[in-house]
Short mmCIF file of C-alpha atoms (C1' of nucleotides) in Angstrom, two decimals:
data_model
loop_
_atom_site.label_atom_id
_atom_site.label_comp_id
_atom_site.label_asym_id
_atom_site.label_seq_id
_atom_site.Cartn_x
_atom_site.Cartn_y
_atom_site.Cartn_z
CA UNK A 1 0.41 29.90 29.42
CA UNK A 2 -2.79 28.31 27.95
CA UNK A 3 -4.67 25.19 28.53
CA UNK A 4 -1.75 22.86 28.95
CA UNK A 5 -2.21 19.43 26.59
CA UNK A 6 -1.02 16.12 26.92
CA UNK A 7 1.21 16.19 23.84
CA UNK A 8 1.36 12.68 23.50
CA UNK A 9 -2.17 12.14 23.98
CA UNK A 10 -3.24 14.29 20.94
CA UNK A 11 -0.64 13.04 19.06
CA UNK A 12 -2.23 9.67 19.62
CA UNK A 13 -5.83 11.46 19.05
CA UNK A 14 -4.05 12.71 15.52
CA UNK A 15 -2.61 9.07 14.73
CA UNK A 16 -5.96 7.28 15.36
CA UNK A 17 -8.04 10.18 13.12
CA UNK A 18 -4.74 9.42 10.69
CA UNK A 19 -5.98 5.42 10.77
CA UNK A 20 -9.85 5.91 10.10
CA UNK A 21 -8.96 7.94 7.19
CA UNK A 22 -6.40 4.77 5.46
CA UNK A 23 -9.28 2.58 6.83
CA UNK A 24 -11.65 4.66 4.37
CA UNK A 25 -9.73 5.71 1.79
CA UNK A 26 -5.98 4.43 1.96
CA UNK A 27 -2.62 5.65 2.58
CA UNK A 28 -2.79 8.02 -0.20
CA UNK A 29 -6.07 9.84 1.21
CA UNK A 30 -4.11 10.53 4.67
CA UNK A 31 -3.35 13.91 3.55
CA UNK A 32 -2.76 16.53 6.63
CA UNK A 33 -6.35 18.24 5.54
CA UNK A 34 -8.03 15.64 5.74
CA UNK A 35 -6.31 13.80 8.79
CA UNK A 36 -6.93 17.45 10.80
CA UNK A 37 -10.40 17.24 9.58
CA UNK A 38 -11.09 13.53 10.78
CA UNK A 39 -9.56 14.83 14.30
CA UNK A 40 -11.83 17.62 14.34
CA UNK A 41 -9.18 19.78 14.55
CA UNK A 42 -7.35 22.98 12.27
CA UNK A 43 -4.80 21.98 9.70
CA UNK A 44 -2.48 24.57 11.69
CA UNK A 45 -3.63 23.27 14.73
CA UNK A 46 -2.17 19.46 13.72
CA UNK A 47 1.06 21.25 12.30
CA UNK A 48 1.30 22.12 15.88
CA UNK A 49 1.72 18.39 17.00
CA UNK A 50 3.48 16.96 13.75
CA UNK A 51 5.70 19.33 12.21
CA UNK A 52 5.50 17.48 8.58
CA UNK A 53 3.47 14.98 7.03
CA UNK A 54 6.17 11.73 7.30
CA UNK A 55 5.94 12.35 11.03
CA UNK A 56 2.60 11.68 11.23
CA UNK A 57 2.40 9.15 9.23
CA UNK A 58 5.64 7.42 10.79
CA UNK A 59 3.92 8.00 14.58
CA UNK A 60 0.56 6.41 13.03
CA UNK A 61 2.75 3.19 12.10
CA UNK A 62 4.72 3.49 15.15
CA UNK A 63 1.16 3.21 17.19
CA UNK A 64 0.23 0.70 15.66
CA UNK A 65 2.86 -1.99 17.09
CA UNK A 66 2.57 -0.58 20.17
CA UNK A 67 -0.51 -1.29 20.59
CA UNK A 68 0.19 -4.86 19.31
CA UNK A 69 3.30 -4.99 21.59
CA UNK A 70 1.46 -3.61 24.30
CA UNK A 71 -1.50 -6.74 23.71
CA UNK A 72 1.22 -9.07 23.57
CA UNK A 73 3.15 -8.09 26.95
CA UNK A 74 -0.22 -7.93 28.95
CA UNK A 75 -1.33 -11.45 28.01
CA UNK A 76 -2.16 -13.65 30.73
CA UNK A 77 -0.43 -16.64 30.70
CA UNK A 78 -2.29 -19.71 32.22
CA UNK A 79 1.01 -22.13 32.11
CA UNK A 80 -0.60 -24.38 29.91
CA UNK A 81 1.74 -24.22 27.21
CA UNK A 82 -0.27 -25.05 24.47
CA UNK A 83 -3.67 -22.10 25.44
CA UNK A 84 -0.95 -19.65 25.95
CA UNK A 85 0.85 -19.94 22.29
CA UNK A 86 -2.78 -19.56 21.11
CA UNK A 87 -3.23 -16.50 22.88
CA UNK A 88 -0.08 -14.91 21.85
CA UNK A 89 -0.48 -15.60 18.13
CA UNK A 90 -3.89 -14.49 18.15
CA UNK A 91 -2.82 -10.98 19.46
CA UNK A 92 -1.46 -10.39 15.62
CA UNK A 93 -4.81 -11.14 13.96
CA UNK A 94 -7.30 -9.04 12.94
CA UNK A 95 -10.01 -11.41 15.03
CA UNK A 96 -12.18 -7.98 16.55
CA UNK A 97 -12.68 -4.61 14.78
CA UNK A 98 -9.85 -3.13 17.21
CA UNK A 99 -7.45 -5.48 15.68
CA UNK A 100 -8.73 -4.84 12.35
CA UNK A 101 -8.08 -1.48 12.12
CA UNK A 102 -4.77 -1.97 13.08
CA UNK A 103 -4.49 -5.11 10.15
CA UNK A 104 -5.59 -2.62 7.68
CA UNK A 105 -3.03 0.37 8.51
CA UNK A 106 -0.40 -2.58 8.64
CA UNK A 107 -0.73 -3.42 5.81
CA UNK A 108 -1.52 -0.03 4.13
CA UNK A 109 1.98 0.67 5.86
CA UNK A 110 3.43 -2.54 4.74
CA UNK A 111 2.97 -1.50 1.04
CA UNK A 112 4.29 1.93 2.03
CA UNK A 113 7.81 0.40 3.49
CA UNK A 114 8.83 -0.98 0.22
CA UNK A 115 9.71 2.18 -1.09
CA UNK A 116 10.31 4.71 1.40
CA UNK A 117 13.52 3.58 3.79
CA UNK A 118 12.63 5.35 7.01
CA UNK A 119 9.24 2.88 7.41
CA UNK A 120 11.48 0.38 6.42
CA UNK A 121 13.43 0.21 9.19
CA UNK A 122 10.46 0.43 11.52
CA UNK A 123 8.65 -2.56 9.55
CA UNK A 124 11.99 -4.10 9.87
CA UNK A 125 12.46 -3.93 13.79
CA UNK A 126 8.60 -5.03 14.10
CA UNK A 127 9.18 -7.94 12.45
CA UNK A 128 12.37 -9.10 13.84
CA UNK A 129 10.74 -8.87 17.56
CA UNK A 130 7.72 -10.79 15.58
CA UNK A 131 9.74 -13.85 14.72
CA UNK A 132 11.54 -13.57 18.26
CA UNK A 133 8.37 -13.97 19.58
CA UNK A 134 7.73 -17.16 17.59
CA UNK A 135 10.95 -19.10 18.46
CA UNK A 136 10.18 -18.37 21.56
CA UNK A 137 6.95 -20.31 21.10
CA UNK A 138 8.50 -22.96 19.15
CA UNK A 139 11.32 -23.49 22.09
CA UNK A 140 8.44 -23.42 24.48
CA UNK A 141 6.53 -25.83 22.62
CA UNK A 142 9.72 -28.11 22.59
CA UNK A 143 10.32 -27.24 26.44
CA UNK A 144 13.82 -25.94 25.08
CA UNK A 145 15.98 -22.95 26.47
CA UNK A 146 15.24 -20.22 24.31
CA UNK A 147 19.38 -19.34 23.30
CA UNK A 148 20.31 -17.78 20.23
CA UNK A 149 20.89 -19.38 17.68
CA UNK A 150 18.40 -21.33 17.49
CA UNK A 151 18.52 -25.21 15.91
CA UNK A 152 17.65 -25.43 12.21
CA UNK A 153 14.73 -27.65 12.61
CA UNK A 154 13.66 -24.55 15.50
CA UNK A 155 14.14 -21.51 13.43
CA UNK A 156 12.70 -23.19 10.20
CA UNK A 157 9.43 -23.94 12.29
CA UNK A 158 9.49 -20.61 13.70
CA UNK A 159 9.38 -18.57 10.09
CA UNK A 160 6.92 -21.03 9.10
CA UNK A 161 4.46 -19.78 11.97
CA UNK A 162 5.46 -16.69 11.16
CA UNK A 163 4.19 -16.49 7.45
CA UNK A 164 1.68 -18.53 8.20
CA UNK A 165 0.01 -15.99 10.76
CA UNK A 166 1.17 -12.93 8.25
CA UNK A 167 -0.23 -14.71 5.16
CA UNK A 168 -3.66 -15.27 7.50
CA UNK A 169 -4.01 -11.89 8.56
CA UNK A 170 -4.06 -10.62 4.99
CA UNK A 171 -6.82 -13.17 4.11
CA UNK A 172 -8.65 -12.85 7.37
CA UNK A 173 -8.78 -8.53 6.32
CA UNK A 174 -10.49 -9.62 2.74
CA UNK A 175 -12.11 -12.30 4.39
CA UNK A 176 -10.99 -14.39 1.62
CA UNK A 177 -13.49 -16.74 0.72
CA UNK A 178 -15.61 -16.22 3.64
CA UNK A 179 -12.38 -17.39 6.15
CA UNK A 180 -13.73 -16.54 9.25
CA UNK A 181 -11.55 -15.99 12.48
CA UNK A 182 -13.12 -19.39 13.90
CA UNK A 183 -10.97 -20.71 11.25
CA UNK A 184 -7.74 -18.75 10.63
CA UNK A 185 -7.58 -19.45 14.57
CA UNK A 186 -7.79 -23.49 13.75
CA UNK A 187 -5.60 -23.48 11.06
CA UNK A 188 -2.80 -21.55 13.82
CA UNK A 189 -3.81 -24.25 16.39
CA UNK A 190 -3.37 -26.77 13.75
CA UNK A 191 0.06 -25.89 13.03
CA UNK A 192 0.66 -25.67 16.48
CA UNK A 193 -0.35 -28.97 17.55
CA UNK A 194 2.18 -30.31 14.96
CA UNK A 195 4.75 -28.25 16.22
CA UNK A 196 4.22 -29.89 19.69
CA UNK A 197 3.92 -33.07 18.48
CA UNK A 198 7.32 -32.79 16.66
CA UNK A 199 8.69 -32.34 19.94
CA UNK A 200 7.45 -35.36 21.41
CA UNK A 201 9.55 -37.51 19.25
CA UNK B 1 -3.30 6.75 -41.68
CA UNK B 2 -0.72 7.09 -39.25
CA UNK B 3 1.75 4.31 -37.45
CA UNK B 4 -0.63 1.79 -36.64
CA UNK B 5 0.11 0.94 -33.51
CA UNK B 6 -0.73 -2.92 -31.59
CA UNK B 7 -2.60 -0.80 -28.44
CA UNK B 8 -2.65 -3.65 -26.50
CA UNK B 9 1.39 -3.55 -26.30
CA UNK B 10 1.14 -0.01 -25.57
CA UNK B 11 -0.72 -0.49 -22.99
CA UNK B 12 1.32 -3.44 -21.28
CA UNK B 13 4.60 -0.80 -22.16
CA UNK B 14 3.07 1.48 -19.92
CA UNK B 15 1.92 -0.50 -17.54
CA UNK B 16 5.82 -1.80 -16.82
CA UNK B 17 6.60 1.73 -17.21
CA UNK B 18 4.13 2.01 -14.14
CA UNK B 19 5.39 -1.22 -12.18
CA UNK B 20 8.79 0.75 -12.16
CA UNK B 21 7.28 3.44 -10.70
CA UNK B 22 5.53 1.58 -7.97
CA UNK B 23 8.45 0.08 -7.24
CA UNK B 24 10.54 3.28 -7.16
CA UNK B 25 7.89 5.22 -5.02
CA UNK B 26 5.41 3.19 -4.02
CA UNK B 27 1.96 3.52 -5.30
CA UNK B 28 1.12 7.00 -4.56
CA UNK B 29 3.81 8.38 -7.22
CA UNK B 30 1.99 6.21 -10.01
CA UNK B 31 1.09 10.00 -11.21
CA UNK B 32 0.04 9.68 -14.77
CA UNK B 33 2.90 12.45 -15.44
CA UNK B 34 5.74 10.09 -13.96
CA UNK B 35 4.13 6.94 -15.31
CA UNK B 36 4.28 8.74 -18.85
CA UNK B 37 7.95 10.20 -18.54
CA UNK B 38 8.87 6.59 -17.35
CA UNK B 39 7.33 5.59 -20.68
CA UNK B 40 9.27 7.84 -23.04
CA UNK B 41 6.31 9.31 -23.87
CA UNK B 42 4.30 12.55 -23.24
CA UNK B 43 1.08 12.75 -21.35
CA UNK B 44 -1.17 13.38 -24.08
CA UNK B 45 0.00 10.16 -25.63
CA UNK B 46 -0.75 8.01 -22.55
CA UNK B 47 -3.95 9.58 -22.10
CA UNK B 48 -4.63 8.50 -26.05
CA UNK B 49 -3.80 4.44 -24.66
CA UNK B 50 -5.87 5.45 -20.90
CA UNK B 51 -9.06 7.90 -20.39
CA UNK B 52 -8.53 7.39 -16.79
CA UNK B 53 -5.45 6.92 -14.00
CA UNK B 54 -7.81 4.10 -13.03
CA UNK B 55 -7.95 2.39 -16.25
CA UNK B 56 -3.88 2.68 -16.07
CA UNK B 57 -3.71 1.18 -12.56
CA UNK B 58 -6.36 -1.39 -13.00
CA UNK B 59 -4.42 -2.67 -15.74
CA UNK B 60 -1.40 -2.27 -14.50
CA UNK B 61 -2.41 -5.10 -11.89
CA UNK B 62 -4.28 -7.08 -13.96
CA UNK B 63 -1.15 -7.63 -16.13
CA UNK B 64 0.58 -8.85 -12.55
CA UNK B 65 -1.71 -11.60 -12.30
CA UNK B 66 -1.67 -12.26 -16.02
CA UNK B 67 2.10 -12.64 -16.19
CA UNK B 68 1.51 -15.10 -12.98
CA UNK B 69 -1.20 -17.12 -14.63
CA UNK B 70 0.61 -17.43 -17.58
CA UNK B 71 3.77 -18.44 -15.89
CA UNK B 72 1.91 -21.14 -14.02
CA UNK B 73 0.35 -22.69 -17.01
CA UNK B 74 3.62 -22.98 -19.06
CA UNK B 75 4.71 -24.72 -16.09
CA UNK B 76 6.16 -28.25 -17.67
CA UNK B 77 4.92 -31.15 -15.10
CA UNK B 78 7.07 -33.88 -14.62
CA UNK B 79 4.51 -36.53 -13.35
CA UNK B 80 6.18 -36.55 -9.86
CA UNK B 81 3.62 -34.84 -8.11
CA UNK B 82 6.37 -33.60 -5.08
CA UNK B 83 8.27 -32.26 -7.83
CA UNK B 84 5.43 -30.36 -10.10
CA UNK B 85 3.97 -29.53 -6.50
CA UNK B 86 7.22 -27.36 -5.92
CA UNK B 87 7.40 -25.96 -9.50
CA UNK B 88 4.01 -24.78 -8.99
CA UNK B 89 4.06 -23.10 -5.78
CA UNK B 90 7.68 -21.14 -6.97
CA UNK B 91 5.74 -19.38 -9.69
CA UNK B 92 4.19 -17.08 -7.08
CA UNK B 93 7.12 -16.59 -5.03
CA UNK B 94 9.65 -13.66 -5.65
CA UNK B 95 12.50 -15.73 -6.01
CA UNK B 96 13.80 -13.53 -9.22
CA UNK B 97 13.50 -10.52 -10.12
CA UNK B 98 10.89 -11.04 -12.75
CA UNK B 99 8.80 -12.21 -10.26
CA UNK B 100 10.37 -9.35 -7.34
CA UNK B 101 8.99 -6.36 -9.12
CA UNK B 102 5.86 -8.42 -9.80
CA UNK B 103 5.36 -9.16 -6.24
CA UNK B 104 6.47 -5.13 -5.18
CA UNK B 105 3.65 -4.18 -7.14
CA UNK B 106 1.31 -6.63 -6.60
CA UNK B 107 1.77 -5.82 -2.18
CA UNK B 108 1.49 -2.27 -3.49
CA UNK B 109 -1.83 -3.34 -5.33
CA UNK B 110 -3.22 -5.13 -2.34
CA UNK B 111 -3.14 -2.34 -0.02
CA UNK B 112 -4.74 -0.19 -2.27
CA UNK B 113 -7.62 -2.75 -2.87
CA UNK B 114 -8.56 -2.48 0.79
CA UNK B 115 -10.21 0.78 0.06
CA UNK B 116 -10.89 0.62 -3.46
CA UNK B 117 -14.02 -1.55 -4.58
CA UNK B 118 -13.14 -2.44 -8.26
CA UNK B 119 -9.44 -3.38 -7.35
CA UNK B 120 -10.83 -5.72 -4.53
CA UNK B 121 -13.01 -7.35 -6.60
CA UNK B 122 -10.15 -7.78 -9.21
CA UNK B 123 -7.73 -9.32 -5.88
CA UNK B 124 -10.66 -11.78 -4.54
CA UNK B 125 -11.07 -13.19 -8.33
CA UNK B 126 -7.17 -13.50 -8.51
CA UNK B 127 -6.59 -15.43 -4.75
CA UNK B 128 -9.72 -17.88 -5.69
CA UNK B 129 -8.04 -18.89 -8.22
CA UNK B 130 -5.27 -18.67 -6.01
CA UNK B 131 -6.59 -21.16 -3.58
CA UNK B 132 -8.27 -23.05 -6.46
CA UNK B 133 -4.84 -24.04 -7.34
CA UNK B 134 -3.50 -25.01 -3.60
CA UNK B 135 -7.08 -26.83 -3.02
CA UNK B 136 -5.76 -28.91 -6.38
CA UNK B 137 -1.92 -29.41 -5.08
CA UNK B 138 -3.62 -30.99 -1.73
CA UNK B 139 -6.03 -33.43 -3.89
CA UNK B 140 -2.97 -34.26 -6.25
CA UNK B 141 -0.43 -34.50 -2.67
CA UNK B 142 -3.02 -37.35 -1.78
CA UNK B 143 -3.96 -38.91 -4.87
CA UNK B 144 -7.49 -37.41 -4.64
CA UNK B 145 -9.50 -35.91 -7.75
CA UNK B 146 -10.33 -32.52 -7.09
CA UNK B 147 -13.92 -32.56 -6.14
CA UNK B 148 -14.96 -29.56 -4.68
CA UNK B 149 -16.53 -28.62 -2.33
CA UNK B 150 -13.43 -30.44 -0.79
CA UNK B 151 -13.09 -32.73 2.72
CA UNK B 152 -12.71 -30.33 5.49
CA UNK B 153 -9.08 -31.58 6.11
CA UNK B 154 -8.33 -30.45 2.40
CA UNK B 155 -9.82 -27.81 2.48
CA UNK B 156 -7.87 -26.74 5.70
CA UNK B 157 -4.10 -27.53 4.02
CA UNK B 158 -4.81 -25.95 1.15
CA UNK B 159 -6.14 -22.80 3.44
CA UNK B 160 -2.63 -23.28 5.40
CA UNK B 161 -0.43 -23.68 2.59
CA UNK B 162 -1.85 -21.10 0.38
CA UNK B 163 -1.50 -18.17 3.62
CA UNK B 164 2.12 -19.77 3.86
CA UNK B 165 2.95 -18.80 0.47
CA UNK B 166 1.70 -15.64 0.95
CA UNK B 167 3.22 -14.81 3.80
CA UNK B 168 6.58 -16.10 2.72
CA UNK B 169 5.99 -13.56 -0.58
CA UNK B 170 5.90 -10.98 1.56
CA UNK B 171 8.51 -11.62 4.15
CA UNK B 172 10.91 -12.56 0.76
CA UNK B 173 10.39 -8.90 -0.53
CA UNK B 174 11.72 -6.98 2.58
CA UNK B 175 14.28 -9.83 3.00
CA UNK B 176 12.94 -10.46 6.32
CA UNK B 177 16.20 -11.53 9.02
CA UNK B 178 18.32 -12.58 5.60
CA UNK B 179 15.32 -15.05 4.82
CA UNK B 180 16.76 -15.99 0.83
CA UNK B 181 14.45 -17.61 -2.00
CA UNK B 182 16.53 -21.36 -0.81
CA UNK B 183 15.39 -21.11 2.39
CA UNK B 184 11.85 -20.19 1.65
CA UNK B 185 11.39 -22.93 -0.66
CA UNK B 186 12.80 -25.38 1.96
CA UNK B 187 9.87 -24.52 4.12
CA UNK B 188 7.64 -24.58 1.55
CA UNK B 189 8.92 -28.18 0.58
CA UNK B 190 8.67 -29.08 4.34
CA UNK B 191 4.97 -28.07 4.26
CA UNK B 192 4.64 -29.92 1.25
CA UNK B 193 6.40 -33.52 2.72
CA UNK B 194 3.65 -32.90 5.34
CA UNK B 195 1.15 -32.72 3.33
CA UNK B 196 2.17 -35.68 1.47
CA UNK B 197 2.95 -37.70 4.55
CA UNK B 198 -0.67 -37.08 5.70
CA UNK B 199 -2.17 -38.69 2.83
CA UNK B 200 0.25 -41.98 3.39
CA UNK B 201 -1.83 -42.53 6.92
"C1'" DT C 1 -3.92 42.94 36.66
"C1'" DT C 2 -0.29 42.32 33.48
"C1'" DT C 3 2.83 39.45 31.18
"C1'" DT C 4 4.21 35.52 28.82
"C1'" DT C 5 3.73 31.33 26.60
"C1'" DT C 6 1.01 27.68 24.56
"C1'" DA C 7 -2.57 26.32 21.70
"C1'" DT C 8 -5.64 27.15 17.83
"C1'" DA C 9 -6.91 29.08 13.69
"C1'" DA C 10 -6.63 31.31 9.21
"C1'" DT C 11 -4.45 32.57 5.14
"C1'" DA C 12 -0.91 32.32 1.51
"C1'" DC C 13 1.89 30.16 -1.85
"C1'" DA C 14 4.22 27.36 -4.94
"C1'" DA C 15 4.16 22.83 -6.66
"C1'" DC C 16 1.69 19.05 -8.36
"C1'" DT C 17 -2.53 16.57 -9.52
"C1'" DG C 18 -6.12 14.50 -13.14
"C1'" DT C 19 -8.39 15.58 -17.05
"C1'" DG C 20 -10.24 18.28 -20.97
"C1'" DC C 21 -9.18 20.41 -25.20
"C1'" DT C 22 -6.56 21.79 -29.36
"C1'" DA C 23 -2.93 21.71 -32.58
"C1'" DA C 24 0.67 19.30 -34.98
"C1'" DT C 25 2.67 15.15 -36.94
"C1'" DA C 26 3.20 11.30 -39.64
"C1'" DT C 27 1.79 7.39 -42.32
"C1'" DG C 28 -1.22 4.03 -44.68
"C1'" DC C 29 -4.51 4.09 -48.48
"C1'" DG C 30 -6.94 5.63 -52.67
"C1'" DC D 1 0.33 12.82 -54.99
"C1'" DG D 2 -3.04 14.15 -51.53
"C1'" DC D 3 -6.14 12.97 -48.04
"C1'" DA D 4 -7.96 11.05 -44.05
"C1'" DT D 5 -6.93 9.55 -39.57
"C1'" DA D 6 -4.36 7.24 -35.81
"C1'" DT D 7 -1.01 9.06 -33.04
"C1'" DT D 8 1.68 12.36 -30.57
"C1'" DA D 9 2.45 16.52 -28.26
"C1'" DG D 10 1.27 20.60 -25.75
"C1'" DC D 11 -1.24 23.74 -23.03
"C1'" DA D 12 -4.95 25.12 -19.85
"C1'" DC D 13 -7.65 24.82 -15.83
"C1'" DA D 14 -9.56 23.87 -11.56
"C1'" DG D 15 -8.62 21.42 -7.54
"C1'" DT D 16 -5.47 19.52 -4.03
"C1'" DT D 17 -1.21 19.05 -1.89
"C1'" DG D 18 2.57 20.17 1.95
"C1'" DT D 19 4.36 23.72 4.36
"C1'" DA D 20 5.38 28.57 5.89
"C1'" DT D 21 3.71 32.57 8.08
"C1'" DT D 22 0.89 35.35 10.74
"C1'" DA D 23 -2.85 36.48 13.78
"C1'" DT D 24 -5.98 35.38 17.54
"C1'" DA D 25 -7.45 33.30 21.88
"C1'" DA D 26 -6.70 31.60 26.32
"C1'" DA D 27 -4.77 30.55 30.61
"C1'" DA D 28 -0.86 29.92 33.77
"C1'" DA D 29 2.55 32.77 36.16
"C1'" DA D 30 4.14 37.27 37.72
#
DNA sequence: TTTTTTATAATACAACTGTGCTAATATGCG
DNA sequence: CGCATATTAGCACAGTTGTATTATAAAAAA
C-alpha cells in the first residue's frame, strides 16, 4: 500500500480550495481544473477523492453548515438568557473573515439550490434546523417549554428573527451602505430585546 | 431597408428569454446558445441585439430592478400611511409569479455580483435605493419628513425592516417550512404596527 | 525482497463555450 | 423596379469543460 490519507481530511482540503475559488470568482469558476489547481493538487488526483463534479460541490455546501453547526453546538452558554441568544445568532453572520467565507459560498450555494433539486434538499434541512434554533430562542426568551407546535405569536416571532438575521447576512457580505457588524449585531439585539420584552407582559 | 425592428424590445424579449433560463438552470446555463434557442431565435441574431454575454446578463438584471421600480411607482397610495406602507413593501416580495421569477433571478443575480465588479456596483445602486425607500416608510410610519441623514433610531428600523424584507424574499422562494405570501405579509405588517406604535410614544 | 494496493499524475476525448466572420434574407425608400 | 441596409442565419475556431482511461510512483504487507 502507499502513504495512507485521511480521506476525509483531503476531501475537506478539496472543499476549502473549492470555497476560495467561489470566493474569487463564483460558483461558475469552481470547475474541477481549477478547484485541483487551488488545492495544489492533479485534476486526476481530485477525481480520486470526488468521483464527479456535483460531489464536490455538494460536500463544499455540506461543509459549510457544519462548520456553522459545529460553532453553534460549541457555544458557551453563560445562563444569562439574553448574552447567550446573542451569541447564538451571531454564529450565522459573516462578523470575521472565517464566517465570511462561509456567507459568501452560502449564498453562492443559495442561488445554486433554486434550480438544481439535490442542493435543495440540503438548503432545505439547513434551514429547517435554522428556524428550530430560533424558536428555541424565542421560547427561551419567553421562559416557555420549547414543544412543538409552537404558539402563533411564538413561531411568527421566530421567522421574523429568522429573515431578519438571513436578510443581514446578505447586507453585512456587500457591506451595504457601510453596515458594519457593530451594527447588524445591534439591530439582532434590538429585535431581541423586544422579543423579551413581549414576554414580560 | 429591412424590418425595422424597436431594439430595445428585442432586447427586453431576450432578456425574459434569459430569466427563464435562470430560472430553469440557474445562472450558469444562461449560455448565449440556450438564451437564444429560448428566444426563438438563432445565435447570430442575438449577438446582432448583444456584442457580449455580459451585455446580455447585465441587462438581463437591470430589467429586474426596472420592472420593480416601475411597479413601485405605479403604486396608487391611499393616504393611509399603514395601508400604502404595506402596498409598498409587497412590490418587492415574490408573492406572484410575476414577481417569483423576478426574485429567482434577481437571488441568481446577487450571487453572481459577489465576484463580479460591474454587477455589484449595479446591486449596491439598486438596494440604496432600496433602503432609500424603507428610510422613507419609517419617516412617513412617524409622521416625519424624510431628512436624511436620518435620527439614528430611523435609521436603525429602516436598516431592520429593509433586511426583513429581504430575508423574507428569499425564504418565500424556496417556500421555507410552508412559509406562504399571507403569512409573510403578516409579519411584515407586524413589523410595520411596531414601527408605527414607536412613533405614538 | 517481492507483492499488492493506494495515491498521484498525465493524457485523451467528446461536448460545449464565447466570439468572430461571412453569406443570405427581406423590406423600406428612392 | 432596384438598391441599400437592418436583420437573420450559419459556420468556424480556439479555448474550456467533465469525465474516462492509462501509466507511474510509493509504501505497507507478505
Amino acid at each position: 500500500m502507499p502513504k495512507i490519507v485521511d480521506h476525509n481530511q483531503r476531501r475537506e482540503e478539496l472543499a476549502q480550495a473549492a470555497w476560495r475559488v467561489i470566493k474569487q470568482g463564483g460558483i461558475e469558476a469552481a470547475t474541477v481544473r481549477k478547484v485541483a489547481e487551488e488545492a495544489g493538487m492533479s485534476l486526476g488526483s481530485l477525481r480520486h477523492y470526488f468521483e464527479t463534479q456535483s460531489e464536490l460541490i455538494a460536500f463544499s455546501m455540506d461543509l459549510v453548515s457544519n462548520r456553522v453547526t459545529k460553532r453553534i453546538r460549541q457555544t458557551p452558554l453563560t445562563g444569562n438568557i439574553r448574552t447567550d441568544c446573542i451569541m447564538l445568532a451571531a454564529q450565522v453572520l459573516p462578523l470575521d473573515e472565517e464566517r465570511r467565507i462561509e456567507g459568501e459560498v452560502w449564498l453562492a450555494m443559495t442561488a445554486k439550490s433554486l434550480a438544481d433539486p439535490s442542493l435543495r434538499i440540503l438548503f432545505l434541512e439547513v434551514h429547517d434546523s435554522l428556524l428550530r434554533l430560533f424558536e428555541q430562542i424565542v421560547c427561551r426568551c419567553w421562559g416557555q417549554p420549547y414543544n412543538r407546535p409552537l404558539s402563533p405569536v411564538a413561531a411568527a416571532e421566530a421567522r421574523a428573527l429568522h429573515a431578519l438575521i438571513d436578510g443581514l447576512a446578505v447586507h453585512l457580505l456587500f457591506e451595504l451602505e457601510g453596515l458594519s457588524p457593530e451594527t447588524a449585531m445591534a439591530l439582532v439585539e434590538r429585535q431581541l430585546d423586544r422579543i423579551i420584552g413581549m414576554g414580560d407582559q
